[in-house]
Structure formats: C-alpha cells, structure tokens
C-alpha cells in the first residue's frame, strides 16, 4: 500500500508538470514519512549535511572554469595548436577534433562544455574541409563525451563522494581509459577519412599556434600536475583553473571583462540550482538506504543469483547501458552507485575500477536516445534533426563499447597508475 | 509584478555571483598562502563551502525565476489542457511553501541548539537561513505564475 502511494504521488506530480527537483523532494519526503522516522525536517537536515562538504565545491568551480574558457579564447587557441600538429595526416582534421576534445576535457571536467567549446570551432571547419555532415556531427558529439572520463571529471567526483572513494585515485584511473578512447576514436577518424585531401604541414603555422597558445597549454599541466604532485586537492585545482582562466583571458588574451564573469557566475548558479538539490536529495536517499541495509541486502541477493564475477560485470554493463538511455549521468551515479558499489565489492572488484566502468557506461549513455545529453546539446548547437544526430554517433558508440569491454575485463588499464 | 520579479532575480543573481567570487577567491588565496607562506588561511575552506551553499541554494530559486528547472515532459499529452500548467504552478507553490515551513523548523532547531560551524565557530543559522528564503521565494514566484500566468518565462529546461 505504501509503495502504491509513492507511485501515485509520483504520477500526480508528473501529470501536473512538476520539475524534477520538486518530484524528487516530494517523493523523498514521502519516503522519510513512511519508511524513515516520520520527520520531513530530516530531509532538510540531510540536504544541509550533504552540501556542507568541501569536495562538492569542485563542481561549480569546474563549471565556471569551463564556461570562462569557452567564452574566452583558451579553447580556440588549444584547438589551433592541435590542428597545426595533425592536419597534414590523412583525415587529420577529424583526428584534430578528437584530440582537441581530449585536451579540452583535461581542463574543463564537463562533457557539454567540451562539446560546445570544440564543436563551435571544429564542426564548421570539418564541413568546410569536405568531411561528411554525419561524420563531423558524430565526431564532435562523441568525442565531446571524453570530458567525463578524462580527469578532472565531474561524474568521477560525484562517484567519489557517493562511494567515499579517493577522487585523486579515480582521476589517476581515468587517464589510461581516456587516452585509449582518444586513440581508438582518432584512428577511426583517420581511417574513415583517409581519402579526403590533406593540408601540408607548415612549421611556421605550428610555431605561431604554439606561441599564441602557450598560456592555454600550461593549464592542463598546472591543473593535473598540481593534483597528482599533491600540491592541491581536486577542489583547489578547480579554483586554480578558474583563477588561471580569468587571469589569462582578462590580462593576457584580453577577451573577457567583469560583465562576462557576472554572466558566467549567474549561469553557473542557475545550473547548480537545478543540480545541487538533486545531488543533495539523492544523498539523503542514500543515507536512508544505508540505514535500512538495502545495498547489503541487494549484494547478498545478487551473489545468490549471479555466481561469477564475469557474469556480474556483463550484467552490470548491459544494465548501465540501458539505464544510460533513460536517465542522465549524475542521477544514474547518485541512484545506483551506492547499491552497485557494495555488490561489486562482494565480487572482489576494485572500487576505483568499478567507478571507471560505471562512468564509461554512462559516457555512452550521453550518446543514446532518448535522453543522451550530448545528442540534445549537439541538436541545439548545430541545428540538426534529432534523428540525424542519433545516426551520426552509431559507429562511435560501437567503438566505445569495444573499449568499455576492454576496460571492464582488463582492470590494469584503470589501475595502472595506482599500482605504479 | 513583472518588474518586481525582474528586480528580485537581479538581486539574487548579484548575491549568487558574489558568493561564487568569494568562494573562488578564498580557495585560491588558501592555495597561494599554503604554497608560498607554508600556512593555510584560517577558515578559508569552510567559508568557501558556505559561499557555494548560498550560491547553490539561491540558484534553486533563480532557476524557478528563469523557468529553467529540468522538467520531464513525456507525460504532458495525458492532460493536454491549458489549466494544467496553472494548476501545476499552484501545486509547486504549495510544495515549496511546505518545504519552507520545514526549513524554518530546521533553522529554529539550529538556533535553539546553538549549532556552530567547525573551525570558524559562527552560528550555522546565519548560512542555513538561505533555505527558508529560497523555498519561500520559489513558492512566491509559483504563486505569481498561478495568479498572473503572463509573468512566467518560457520553459528552458525540459528533460
């Protein structure tokens, strides 16, 4: 009866066009009333406790940094360096697109930011150079997802918070799979476009690009070097990224002013106003689940139902690929990580390795309809039909699934830097 | 009414941006101070967290003001009537008002127990007060949208 009440509440709120945050808040309040200790005030307390956490600070800071770099010229200059380096290769511009996304991902931490920043420059350039619309669209939309696996990554930060896993370890573990994905997608781009005419290599262009982009190139080095050398935490790295981007864009590139910072800040506040309460409510549900012992019960049940580690990993991959089609990355991590994490540990899977598997699965979810975020962003940014965007990413999804299998069954790829 | 909503959005936006600027400035200053002078700034991390909470929770009501909250729209066709939107705003106003009530209870308890922040030791209610404020203004905005539907901005967050 109580479960029916929950579904009824959910259905009524949905029918009366309520926002995700209100649906979540109301249903969680119901859960607290019926299965918790009957006190709605605990919901507010949980929201406060989960937000009063310095690790969460990294999320707004990386979002602000990504927005500042896209609005200014850091992204543009990074892309020019990559283009000057790779355009002489067969299918070089396609390769440059993939590489630019990987490089921008290493400073922004966000997939949509990567897609918009690189896509705005590379999508028209690819079309102008004679690449097919389908490839150009597929390349920017798919490579844009590298932002969530190449560190710093917001989904990895959220996984770390929810499962209490070291974020620095997760960042280290994301390097090899991220590079592998970049390499494989890059090789595909070269092979697929090998017949398109190349641009001759010009040393003068490369030197100019390097001179203009020196300050932009230093950012990933400072950011990742600072985190891995222990000079600052991922949260502080995010603030350093904002400070550095502001400094470079205002005083060196002279592309941004105070008004831009205000717009970016307001945009970030609005974005986080929709995201933070969802994170906080999910953490409240997680606390309730933990008190009721549900993750442990699920793990015990799963161990009885699934006997081998391989079967468990395959089942998790299939389930996450399906779930990735239906809900966004952050919600999927918040809802599933606490439950699946315990089950994965009972099968002896390393928590960091499992985090990488989850994030790659959900990275693919950014490209699968109906709610693939990158599909929606690409559709809006490049004014394309949804069907066309969906078709353009099919070969890239196939490649990413192959890499996912490799990462799943070869844990050393994720644990390489941790072990060494 | 429109002018009031615009002004409210402007003020909240300015406070949220200032809070982010303080957060970022403090985190940066802390790193520089630690690396250069081998000494962290007292309370910088904690104040930065509070700044982000203020900006994040204000963002909730700013998103209501810009009609930017994510909203699942796949079930819209089951009740394809114009009045559903208005009824929805009334329901949202009631829900936010209820949340505001519990947020006031939460802050009152914090005052009663004299809860204080770690490290900087300020009363927590000074920051927690942002919860009832944000829920109250979100409720007020939805109530205005219900009474004067023309004041509601176009939806920008359909999921």
mmCIF file of C-alpha atoms in Angstrom, chain A residues 42-420:
data_model
loop_
_atom_site.group_PDB
_atom_site.id
_atom_site.type_symbol
_atom_site.label_atom_id
_atom_site.label_comp_id
_atom_site.label_asym_id
_atom_site.label_seq_id
_atom_site.Cartn_x
_atom_site.Cartn_y
_atom_site.Cartn_z
ATOM 1 C CA UNK A 42 15.275 15.250 8.381
ATOM 2 C CA UNK A 43 15.128 15.771 4.612
ATOM 3 C CA UNK A 44 16.253 19.403 5.037
ATOM 4 C CA UNK A 45 18.903 18.265 7.508
ATOM 5 C CA UNK A 46 20.218 15.697 5.013
ATOM 6 C CA UNK A 47 20.334 18.318 2.257
ATOM 7 C CA UNK A 48 22.333 20.613 4.531
ATOM 8 C CA UNK A 49 24.722 17.839 5.612
ATOM 9 C CA UNK A 50 25.386 16.710 2.050
ATOM 10 C CA UNK A 51 26.001 20.261 0.816
ATOM 11 C CA UNK A 52 28.261 21.128 3.750
ATOM 12 C CA UNK A 53 31.094 19.236 2.046
ATOM 13 C CA UNK A 54 34.232 20.808 0.601
ATOM 14 C CA UNK A 55 34.534 18.131 -2.124
ATOM 15 C CA UNK A 56 31.285 19.359 -3.720
ATOM 16 C CA UNK A 57 32.942 22.740 -4.241
ATOM 17 C CA UNK A 58 34.881 21.324 -7.192
ATOM 18 C CA UNK A 59 31.704 21.057 -9.286
ATOM 19 C CA UNK A 60 30.761 24.761 -9.521
ATOM 20 C CA UNK A 61 34.403 25.733 -9.877
ATOM 21 C CA UNK A 62 34.990 23.404 -12.847
ATOM 22 C CA UNK A 63 31.724 24.541 -14.449
ATOM 23 C CA UNK A 64 32.779 28.196 -14.101
ATOM 24 C CA UNK A 65 36.266 27.417 -15.452
ATOM 25 C CA UNK A 66 34.828 25.554 -18.481
ATOM 26 C CA UNK A 67 32.394 28.384 -19.225
ATOM 27 C CA UNK A 68 35.118 31.043 -18.939
ATOM 28 C CA UNK A 69 37.447 29.121 -21.256
ATOM 29 C CA UNK A 70 34.699 28.565 -23.839
ATOM 30 C CA UNK A 71 33.666 32.231 -23.693
ATOM 31 C CA UNK A 72 37.248 33.443 -23.965
ATOM 32 C CA UNK A 73 39.894 32.150 -26.356
ATOM 33 C CA UNK A 74 41.715 29.403 -24.417
ATOM 34 C CA UNK A 75 39.736 26.663 -26.199
ATOM 35 C CA UNK A 76 40.236 28.293 -29.591
ATOM 36 C CA UNK A 77 43.993 28.532 -29.132
ATOM 37 C CA UNK A 78 44.322 24.941 -27.923
ATOM 38 C CA UNK A 79 42.413 23.776 -30.993
ATOM 39 C CA UNK A 80 44.712 25.732 -33.315
ATOM 40 C CA UNK A 81 47.780 24.009 -31.838
ATOM 41 C CA UNK A 82 46.215 20.578 -32.348
ATOM 42 C CA UNK A 83 45.166 21.472 -35.908
ATOM 43 C CA UNK A 84 48.635 22.715 -36.839
ATOM 44 C CA UNK A 85 50.080 19.479 -35.465
ATOM 45 C CA UNK A 86 47.731 16.990 -37.118
ATOM 46 C CA UNK A 87 46.077 18.403 -40.221
ATOM 47 C CA UNK A 88 48.790 17.009 -42.522
ATOM 48 C CA UNK A 89 47.720 13.450 -41.605
ATOM 49 C CA UNK A 90 45.108 11.637 -43.734
ATOM 50 C CA UNK A 91 41.809 12.504 -42.057
ATOM 51 C CA UNK A 92 43.895 14.893 -39.958
ATOM 52 C CA UNK A 93 41.155 17.378 -39.183
ATOM 53 C CA UNK A 94 38.953 14.569 -37.865
ATOM 54 C CA UNK A 95 41.839 13.411 -35.685
ATOM 55 C CA UNK A 96 42.370 17.018 -34.565
ATOM 56 C CA UNK A 97 38.715 17.151 -33.476
ATOM 57 C CA UNK A 98 39.092 14.073 -31.277
ATOM 58 C CA UNK A 99 42.389 15.293 -29.849
ATOM 59 C CA UNK A 100 41.032 18.801 -29.183
ATOM 60 C CA UNK A 101 38.121 17.308 -27.249
ATOM 61 C CA UNK A 102 40.519 15.192 -25.180
ATOM 62 C CA UNK A 103 42.713 18.204 -24.443
ATOM 63 C CA UNK A 104 39.797 20.458 -23.533
ATOM 64 C CA UNK A 105 38.346 17.654 -21.400
ATOM 65 C CA UNK A 106 41.593 17.710 -19.423
ATOM 66 C CA UNK A 107 40.831 21.257 -18.259
ATOM 67 C CA UNK A 108 37.071 21.580 -18.172
ATOM 68 C CA UNK A 109 35.710 18.455 -16.436
ATOM 69 C CA UNK A 110 32.420 18.588 -18.328
ATOM 70 C CA UNK A 111 31.137 16.889 -21.478
ATOM 71 C CA UNK A 112 28.649 19.505 -22.712
ATOM 72 C CA UNK A 113 31.296 22.242 -22.159
ATOM 73 C CA UNK A 114 33.769 20.211 -24.242
ATOM 74 C CA UNK A 115 31.222 19.586 -26.980
ATOM 75 C CA UNK A 116 30.217 23.250 -27.245
ATOM 76 C CA UNK A 117 33.733 24.714 -26.969
ATOM 77 C CA UNK A 118 35.353 22.383 -29.515
ATOM 78 C CA UNK A 119 32.285 21.798 -31.686
ATOM 79 C CA UNK A 120 31.730 25.519 -32.285
ATOM 80 C CA UNK A 121 35.132 25.701 -33.995
ATOM 81 C CA UNK A 122 35.597 22.197 -35.423
ATOM 82 C CA UNK A 123 32.148 21.320 -36.756
ATOM 83 C CA UNK A 124 32.076 24.122 -39.385
ATOM 84 C CA UNK A 125 35.796 23.532 -40.120
ATOM 85 C CA UNK A 126 35.176 19.825 -40.814
ATOM 86 C CA UNK A 127 32.271 20.603 -43.167
ATOM 87 C CA UNK A 128 34.357 23.235 -44.974
ATOM 88 C CA UNK A 129 37.204 20.738 -45.425
ATOM 89 C CA UNK A 130 34.866 18.268 -47.175
ATOM 90 C CA UNK A 131 34.067 15.849 -44.326
ATOM 91 C CA UNK A 132 30.521 14.462 -44.421
ATOM 92 C CA UNK A 133 27.966 16.097 -42.156
ATOM 93 C CA UNK A 134 27.321 12.734 -40.500
ATOM 94 C CA UNK A 135 30.974 12.191 -39.608
ATOM 95 C CA UNK A 136 31.503 15.809 -38.471
ATOM 96 C CA UNK A 137 28.421 15.674 -36.267
ATOM 97 C CA UNK A 138 29.299 12.222 -34.905
ATOM 98 C CA UNK A 139 32.909 13.186 -34.182
ATOM 99 C CA UNK A 140 32.184 16.353 -32.161
ATOM 100 C CA UNK A 141 29.189 14.811 -30.365
ATOM 101 C CA UNK A 142 31.013 11.591 -29.428
ATOM 102 C CA UNK A 143 34.461 12.995 -28.650
ATOM 103 C CA UNK A 144 32.691 15.606 -26.515
ATOM 104 C CA UNK A 145 31.912 12.785 -24.078
ATOM 105 C CA UNK A 146 35.628 12.346 -23.322
ATOM 106 C CA UNK A 147 35.117 15.158 -20.803
ATOM 107 C CA UNK A 148 33.593 12.774 -18.297
ATOM 108 C CA UNK A 149 36.333 10.154 -18.256
ATOM 109 C CA UNK A 150 39.500 12.211 -18.768
ATOM 110 C CA UNK A 151 40.364 13.872 -15.457
ATOM 111 C CA UNK A 152 39.290 16.215 -13.981
ATOM 112 C CA UNK A 153 35.797 14.760 -14.321
ATOM 113 C CA UNK A 154 32.631 15.890 -12.527
ATOM 114 C CA UNK A 155 30.957 12.421 -12.657
ATOM 115 C CA UNK A 156 34.105 10.869 -11.133
ATOM 116 C CA UNK A 157 33.950 13.471 -8.344
ATOM 117 C CA UNK A 158 30.308 12.564 -7.685
ATOM 118 C CA UNK A 159 31.092 8.820 -7.716
ATOM 119 C CA UNK A 160 33.925 9.517 -5.250
ATOM 120 C CA UNK A 161 31.599 11.447 -2.923
ATOM 121 C CA UNK A 162 28.802 8.871 -3.027
ATOM 122 C CA UNK A 163 31.022 5.826 -2.522
ATOM 123 C CA UNK A 164 33.663 7.501 -0.372
ATOM 124 C CA UNK A 165 36.407 6.562 -2.842
ATOM 125 C CA UNK A 166 39.543 8.717 -3.285
ATOM 126 C CA UNK A 167 38.909 11.267 -6.036
ATOM 127 C CA UNK A 168 42.626 11.559 -6.800
ATOM 128 C CA UNK A 169 42.742 7.762 -7.343
ATOM 129 C CA UNK A 170 39.692 7.967 -9.597
ATOM 130 C CA UNK A 171 41.330 10.767 -11.598
ATOM 131 C CA UNK A 172 44.514 8.692 -11.953
ATOM 132 C CA UNK A 173 42.440 5.695 -13.050
ATOM 133 C CA UNK A 174 40.660 7.744 -15.716
ATOM 134 C CA UNK A 175 43.883 8.625 -17.556
ATOM 135 C CA UNK A 176 44.592 5.314 -19.377
ATOM 136 C CA UNK A 177 40.979 4.546 -20.437
ATOM 137 C CA UNK A 178 40.623 8.192 -21.540
ATOM 138 C CA UNK A 179 43.798 8.027 -23.639
ATOM 139 C CA UNK A 180 42.767 4.658 -25.057
ATOM 140 C CA UNK A 181 39.371 6.013 -26.098
ATOM 141 C CA UNK A 182 41.019 9.086 -27.658
ATOM 142 C CA UNK A 183 43.463 6.901 -29.577
ATOM 143 C CA UNK A 184 40.856 4.467 -30.886
ATOM 144 C CA UNK A 185 38.422 7.224 -31.895
ATOM 145 C CA UNK A 186 41.327 9.082 -33.535
ATOM 146 C CA UNK A 187 42.438 6.033 -35.520
ATOM 147 C CA UNK A 188 38.837 5.531 -36.681
ATOM 148 C CA UNK A 189 38.718 9.176 -37.836
ATOM 149 C CA UNK A 190 41.934 8.784 -39.800
ATOM 150 C CA UNK A 191 40.788 5.517 -41.404
ATOM 151 C CA UNK A 192 37.300 6.745 -42.233
ATOM 152 C CA UNK A 193 38.536 9.947 -43.887
ATOM 153 C CA UNK A 194 41.769 8.747 -45.444
ATOM 154 C CA UNK A 195 40.651 9.842 -48.937
ATOM 155 C CA UNK A 196 39.960 13.453 -48.008
ATOM 156 C CA UNK A 197 42.637 15.855 -49.262
ATOM 157 C CA UNK A 198 45.242 16.837 -46.669
ATOM 158 C CA UNK A 199 46.709 20.193 -45.712
ATOM 159 C CA UNK A 200 50.503 20.348 -45.981
ATOM 160 C CA UNK A 201 52.404 20.665 -42.730
ATOM 161 C CA UNK A 202 53.685 24.199 -42.067
ATOM 162 C CA UNK A 203 56.245 24.727 -39.341
ATOM 163 C CA UNK A 204 55.551 28.485 -39.252
ATOM 164 C CA UNK A 205 51.848 27.818 -38.504
ATOM 165 C CA UNK A 206 52.735 25.420 -35.715
ATOM 166 C CA UNK A 207 55.204 27.858 -34.151
ATOM 167 C CA UNK A 208 52.673 30.696 -34.291
ATOM 168 C CA UNK A 209 49.987 28.460 -32.780
ATOM 169 C CA UNK A 210 52.368 27.371 -30.015
ATOM 170 C CA UNK A 211 53.349 30.962 -29.272
ATOM 171 C CA UNK A 212 49.717 32.097 -29.145
ATOM 172 C CA UNK A 213 48.597 29.063 -27.189
ATOM 173 C CA UNK A 214 51.399 28.821 -24.660
ATOM 174 C CA UNK A 215 49.238 30.095 -21.796
ATOM 175 C CA UNK A 216 46.409 27.764 -22.773
ATOM 176 C CA UNK A 217 48.746 24.752 -22.972
ATOM 177 C CA UNK A 218 50.054 25.445 -19.483
ATOM 178 C CA UNK A 219 46.613 24.997 -17.908
ATOM 179 C CA UNK A 220 46.264 21.178 -18.104
ATOM 180 C CA UNK A 221 49.866 20.867 -16.917
ATOM 181 C CA UNK A 222 49.264 23.130 -13.889
ATOM 182 C CA UNK A 223 45.913 21.515 -13.122
ATOM 183 C CA UNK A 224 46.765 17.843 -13.361
ATOM 184 C CA UNK A 225 50.374 18.355 -12.233
ATOM 185 C CA UNK A 226 49.128 20.183 -9.141
ATOM 186 C CA UNK A 227 46.672 17.410 -8.241
ATOM 187 C CA UNK A 228 48.994 14.462 -8.819
ATOM 188 C CA UNK A 229 52.013 16.088 -7.183
ATOM 189 C CA UNK A 230 49.867 16.666 -4.098
ATOM 190 C CA UNK A 231 50.187 20.467 -4.208
ATOM 191 C CA UNK A 232 46.431 20.885 -4.247
ATOM 192 C CA UNK A 233 43.246 18.854 -3.928
ATOM 193 C CA UNK A 234 40.808 18.392 -6.862
ATOM 194 C CA UNK A 235 38.636 21.108 -5.283
ATOM 195 C CA UNK A 236 41.521 23.548 -5.087
ATOM 196 C CA UNK A 237 42.556 22.594 -8.619
ATOM 197 C CA UNK A 238 39.119 23.668 -9.806
ATOM 198 C CA UNK A 239 39.565 27.075 -8.133
ATOM 199 C CA UNK A 240 43.055 27.356 -9.628
ATOM 200 C CA UNK A 241 41.509 26.636 -13.058
ATOM 201 C CA UNK A 242 39.014 29.490 -12.560
ATOM 202 C CA UNK A 243 41.716 31.874 -11.342
ATOM 203 C CA UNK A 244 44.097 30.959 -14.146
ATOM 204 C CA UNK A 245 41.400 31.176 -16.840
ATOM 205 C CA UNK A 246 40.351 34.607 -15.545
ATOM 206 C CA UNK A 247 43.919 35.847 -15.377
ATOM 207 C CA UNK A 248 44.767 34.663 -18.888
ATOM 208 C CA UNK A 249 41.511 35.758 -20.522
ATOM 209 C CA UNK A 250 41.364 39.180 -18.837
ATOM 210 C CA UNK A 251 45.016 40.276 -18.762
ATOM 211 C CA UNK A 252 46.782 38.259 -21.473
ATOM 212 C CA UNK A 253 44.249 37.352 -24.167
ATOM 213 C CA UNK A 254 42.093 40.372 -23.195
ATOM 214 C CA UNK A 255 38.927 38.570 -24.241
ATOM 215 C CA UNK A 256 36.812 38.810 -21.087
ATOM 216 C CA UNK A 257 35.614 41.564 -18.774
ATOM 217 C CA UNK A 258 33.746 41.823 -15.455
ATOM 218 C CA UNK A 259 30.389 41.506 -17.263
ATOM 219 C CA UNK A 260 31.426 38.097 -18.641
ATOM 220 C CA UNK A 261 32.289 36.866 -15.150
ATOM 221 C CA UNK A 262 28.887 38.022 -13.927
ATOM 222 C CA UNK A 263 27.081 36.218 -16.772
ATOM 223 C CA UNK A 264 29.101 33.037 -16.238
ATOM 224 C CA UNK A 265 28.510 33.169 -12.462
ATOM 225 C CA UNK A 266 24.769 33.633 -12.915
ATOM 226 C CA UNK A 267 24.593 30.841 -15.496
ATOM 227 C CA UNK A 268 26.508 28.552 -13.111
ATOM 228 C CA UNK A 269 24.266 29.456 -10.156
ATOM 229 C CA UNK A 270 21.201 28.612 -12.229
ATOM 230 C CA UNK A 271 22.717 25.354 -13.487
ATOM 231 C CA UNK A 272 23.730 24.320 -9.978
ATOM 232 C CA UNK A 273 20.382 25.405 -8.625
ATOM 233 C CA UNK A 274 18.937 22.597 -10.716
ATOM 234 C CA UNK A 275 21.778 20.151 -9.968
ATOM 235 C CA UNK A 276 22.795 20.647 -6.316
ATOM 236 C CA UNK A 277 19.378 19.931 -4.772
ATOM 237 C CA UNK A 278 19.161 16.760 -6.875
ATOM 238 C CA UNK A 279 22.592 15.655 -5.600
ATOM 239 C CA UNK A 280 21.586 16.540 -2.029
ATOM 240 C CA UNK A 281 18.259 14.683 -2.215
ATOM 241 C CA UNK A 282 19.962 11.633 -3.737
ATOM 242 C CA UNK A 283 22.487 11.637 -0.903
ATOM 243 C CA UNK A 284 19.570 11.826 1.533
ATOM 244 C CA UNK A 285 18.008 8.747 -0.117
ATOM 245 C CA UNK A 286 21.406 7.036 0.031
ATOM 246 C CA UNK A 287 21.575 7.642 3.805
ATOM 247 C CA UNK A 288 18.097 6.180 4.199
ATOM 248 C CA UNK A 289 19.000 3.150 2.045
ATOM 249 C CA UNK A 290 22.139 2.568 4.100
ATOM 250 C CA UNK A 291 20.182 2.752 7.389
ATOM 251 C CA UNK A 292 17.694 0.203 6.047
ATOM 252 C CA UNK A 293 20.604 -2.022 4.830
ATOM 253 C CA UNK A 294 19.222 -2.191 1.296
ATOM 254 C CA UNK A 295 22.593 -2.132 -0.580
ATOM 255 C CA UNK A 296 23.834 -5.048 1.548
ATOM 256 C CA UNK A 297 20.596 -6.995 1.003
ATOM 257 C CA UNK A 298 20.865 -6.387 -2.740
ATOM 258 C CA UNK A 299 24.503 -7.542 -2.766
ATOM 259 C CA UNK A 300 23.593 -10.719 -0.880
ATOM 260 C CA UNK A 301 20.713 -11.415 -3.251
ATOM 261 C CA UNK A 302 22.936 -10.785 -6.266
ATOM 262 C CA UNK A 303 25.615 -13.150 -5.012
ATOM 263 C CA UNK A 304 22.975 -15.858 -4.811
ATOM 264 C CA UNK A 305 21.580 -15.083 -8.267
ATOM 265 C CA UNK A 306 24.859 -14.445 -10.125
ATOM 266 C CA UNK A 307 27.723 -16.791 -9.402
ATOM 267 C CA UNK A 308 30.668 -15.468 -11.365
ATOM 268 C CA UNK A 309 32.440 -12.114 -11.477
ATOM 269 C CA UNK A 310 32.346 -12.133 -15.301
ATOM 270 C CA UNK A 311 28.577 -12.653 -15.368
ATOM 271 C CA UNK A 312 28.165 -9.842 -12.826
ATOM 272 C CA UNK A 313 30.312 -7.446 -14.856
ATOM 273 C CA UNK A 314 28.457 -8.282 -18.076
ATOM 274 C CA UNK A 315 25.097 -7.849 -16.370
ATOM 275 C CA UNK A 316 26.193 -4.502 -14.872
ATOM 276 C CA UNK A 317 27.423 -3.275 -18.253
ATOM 277 C CA UNK A 318 24.178 -4.198 -20.001
ATOM 278 C CA UNK A 319 22.073 -2.709 -17.223
ATOM 279 C CA UNK A 320 24.072 0.539 -17.168
ATOM 280 C CA UNK A 321 23.934 0.883 -20.959
ATOM 281 C CA UNK A 322 20.128 0.549 -20.800
ATOM 282 C CA UNK A 323 19.869 2.898 -17.802
ATOM 283 C CA UNK A 324 22.153 5.381 -19.584
ATOM 284 C CA UNK A 325 19.487 5.609 -22.308
ATOM 285 C CA UNK A 326 16.867 6.623 -19.747
ATOM 286 C CA UNK A 327 18.494 8.821 -17.113
ATOM 287 C CA UNK A 328 21.358 11.299 -17.033
ATOM 288 C CA UNK A 329 24.874 10.527 -15.792
ATOM 289 C CA UNK A 330 24.674 12.335 -12.446
ATOM 290 C CA UNK A 331 21.280 10.869 -11.461
ATOM 291 C CA UNK A 332 22.412 7.377 -12.522
ATOM 292 C CA UNK A 333 25.554 7.597 -10.377
ATOM 293 C CA UNK A 334 23.665 9.025 -7.416
ATOM 294 C CA UNK A 335 20.929 6.409 -7.537
ATOM 295 C CA UNK A 336 22.904 3.307 -8.494
ATOM 296 C CA UNK A 337 26.470 3.741 -7.243
ATOM 297 C CA UNK A 338 25.662 3.175 -3.536
ATOM 298 C CA UNK A 339 23.857 -0.093 -4.350
ATOM 299 C CA UNK A 340 26.076 -1.469 -7.128
ATOM 300 C CA UNK A 341 29.279 -0.442 -5.309
ATOM 301 C CA UNK A 342 28.555 -2.809 -2.404
ATOM 302 C CA UNK A 343 27.625 -5.612 -4.820
ATOM 303 C CA UNK A 344 30.821 -5.042 -6.849
ATOM 304 C CA UNK A 345 32.920 -5.195 -3.699
ATOM 305 C CA UNK A 346 31.322 -8.506 -2.766
ATOM 306 C CA UNK A 347 32.645 -9.855 -6.096
ATOM 307 C CA UNK A 348 36.127 -8.515 -5.312
ATOM 308 C CA UNK A 349 36.057 -5.684 -7.881
ATOM 309 C CA UNK A 350 38.303 -2.743 -7.028
ATOM 310 C CA UNK A 351 36.156 0.316 -6.116
ATOM 311 C CA UNK A 352 38.192 2.591 -8.395
ATOM 312 C CA UNK A 353 37.981 0.151 -11.317
ATOM 313 C CA UNK A 354 34.232 -0.149 -10.803
ATOM 314 C CA UNK A 355 33.924 3.660 -10.836
ATOM 315 C CA UNK A 356 35.661 3.809 -14.214
ATOM 316 C CA UNK A 357 33.403 1.045 -15.614
ATOM 317 C CA UNK A 358 30.326 2.942 -14.412
ATOM 318 C CA UNK A 359 31.452 6.245 -15.843
ATOM 319 C CA UNK A 360 32.370 4.810 -19.286
ATOM 320 C CA UNK A 361 28.967 3.091 -19.460
ATOM 321 C CA UNK A 362 27.216 6.334 -18.610
ATOM 322 C CA UNK A 363 29.510 8.202 -21.014
ATOM 323 C CA UNK A 364 27.993 6.051 -23.754
ATOM 324 C CA UNK A 365 24.602 6.989 -22.275
ATOM 325 C CA UNK A 366 25.349 10.589 -23.272
ATOM 326 C CA UNK A 367 25.026 9.378 -26.877
ATOM 327 C CA UNK A 368 21.955 7.169 -26.652
ATOM 328 C CA UNK A 369 18.377 8.395 -27.141
ATOM 329 C CA UNK A 370 16.007 9.469 -25.735
ATOM 330 C CA UNK A 371 17.889 11.442 -23.059
ATOM 331 C CA UNK A 372 21.504 11.398 -24.284
ATOM 332 C CA UNK A 373 22.641 14.852 -23.152
ATOM 333 C CA UNK A 374 25.264 15.278 -25.876
ATOM 334 C CA UNK A 375 22.668 14.380 -28.546
ATOM 335 C CA UNK A 376 20.385 17.122 -27.245
ATOM 336 C CA UNK A 377 23.213 19.660 -26.936
ATOM 337 C CA UNK A 378 24.506 18.859 -30.447
ATOM 338 C CA UNK A 379 20.990 19.042 -31.899
ATOM 339 C CA UNK A 380 20.526 22.533 -30.433
ATOM 340 C CA UNK A 381 24.052 23.847 -31.011
ATOM 341 C CA UNK A 382 24.386 22.666 -34.622
ATOM 342 C CA UNK A 383 20.689 22.958 -35.580
ATOM 343 C CA UNK A 384 20.374 19.361 -36.760
ATOM 344 C CA UNK A 385 17.465 16.931 -36.638
ATOM 345 C CA UNK A 386 17.497 14.581 -33.630
ATOM 346 C CA UNK A 387 17.417 11.529 -35.904
ATOM 347 C CA UNK A 388 20.475 12.724 -37.833
ATOM 348 C CA UNK A 389 22.453 13.299 -34.621
ATOM 349 C CA UNK A 390 21.478 9.818 -33.363
ATOM 350 C CA UNK A 391 22.589 8.145 -36.594
ATOM 351 C CA UNK A 392 25.860 10.082 -36.686
ATOM 352 C CA UNK A 393 27.091 8.628 -33.381
ATOM 353 C CA UNK A 394 26.350 4.930 -34.146
ATOM 354 C CA UNK A 395 29.899 3.950 -35.301
ATOM 355 C CA UNK A 396 31.419 5.876 -32.393
ATOM 356 C CA UNK A 397 29.160 4.069 -29.905
ATOM 357 C CA UNK A 398 30.290 0.701 -31.324
ATOM 358 C CA UNK A 399 33.932 1.699 -30.808
ATOM 359 C CA UNK A 400 33.256 2.938 -27.296
ATOM 360 C CA UNK A 401 31.510 -0.323 -26.357
ATOM 361 C CA UNK A 402 34.575 -2.252 -27.564
ATOM 362 C CA UNK A 403 36.826 -0.055 -25.374
ATOM 363 C CA UNK A 404 34.385 -0.477 -22.476
ATOM 364 C CA UNK A 405 34.718 -4.273 -22.701
ATOM 365 C CA UNK A 406 38.487 -3.949 -22.735
ATOM 366 C CA UNK A 407 38.491 -1.673 -19.675
ATOM 367 C CA UNK A 408 35.991 -3.941 -17.876
ATOM 368 C CA UNK A 409 37.974 -7.142 -18.301
ATOM 369 C CA UNK A 410 41.476 -5.644 -18.145
ATOM 370 C CA UNK A 411 41.483 -3.858 -14.757
ATOM 371 C CA UNK A 412 45.162 -2.961 -15.112
ATOM 372 C CA UNK A 413 44.128 -0.293 -17.641
ATOM 373 C CA UNK A 414 42.325 1.577 -14.863
ATOM 374 C CA UNK A 415 44.667 0.633 -12.050
ATOM 375 C CA UNK A 416 47.909 1.186 -13.987
ATOM 376 C CA UNK A 417 48.904 4.476 -12.319
ATOM 377 C CA UNK A 418 47.579 3.364 -8.938
ATOM 378 C CA UNK A 419 49.673 0.221 -8.948
ATOM 379 C CA UNK A 420 52.769 2.011 -10.175
#
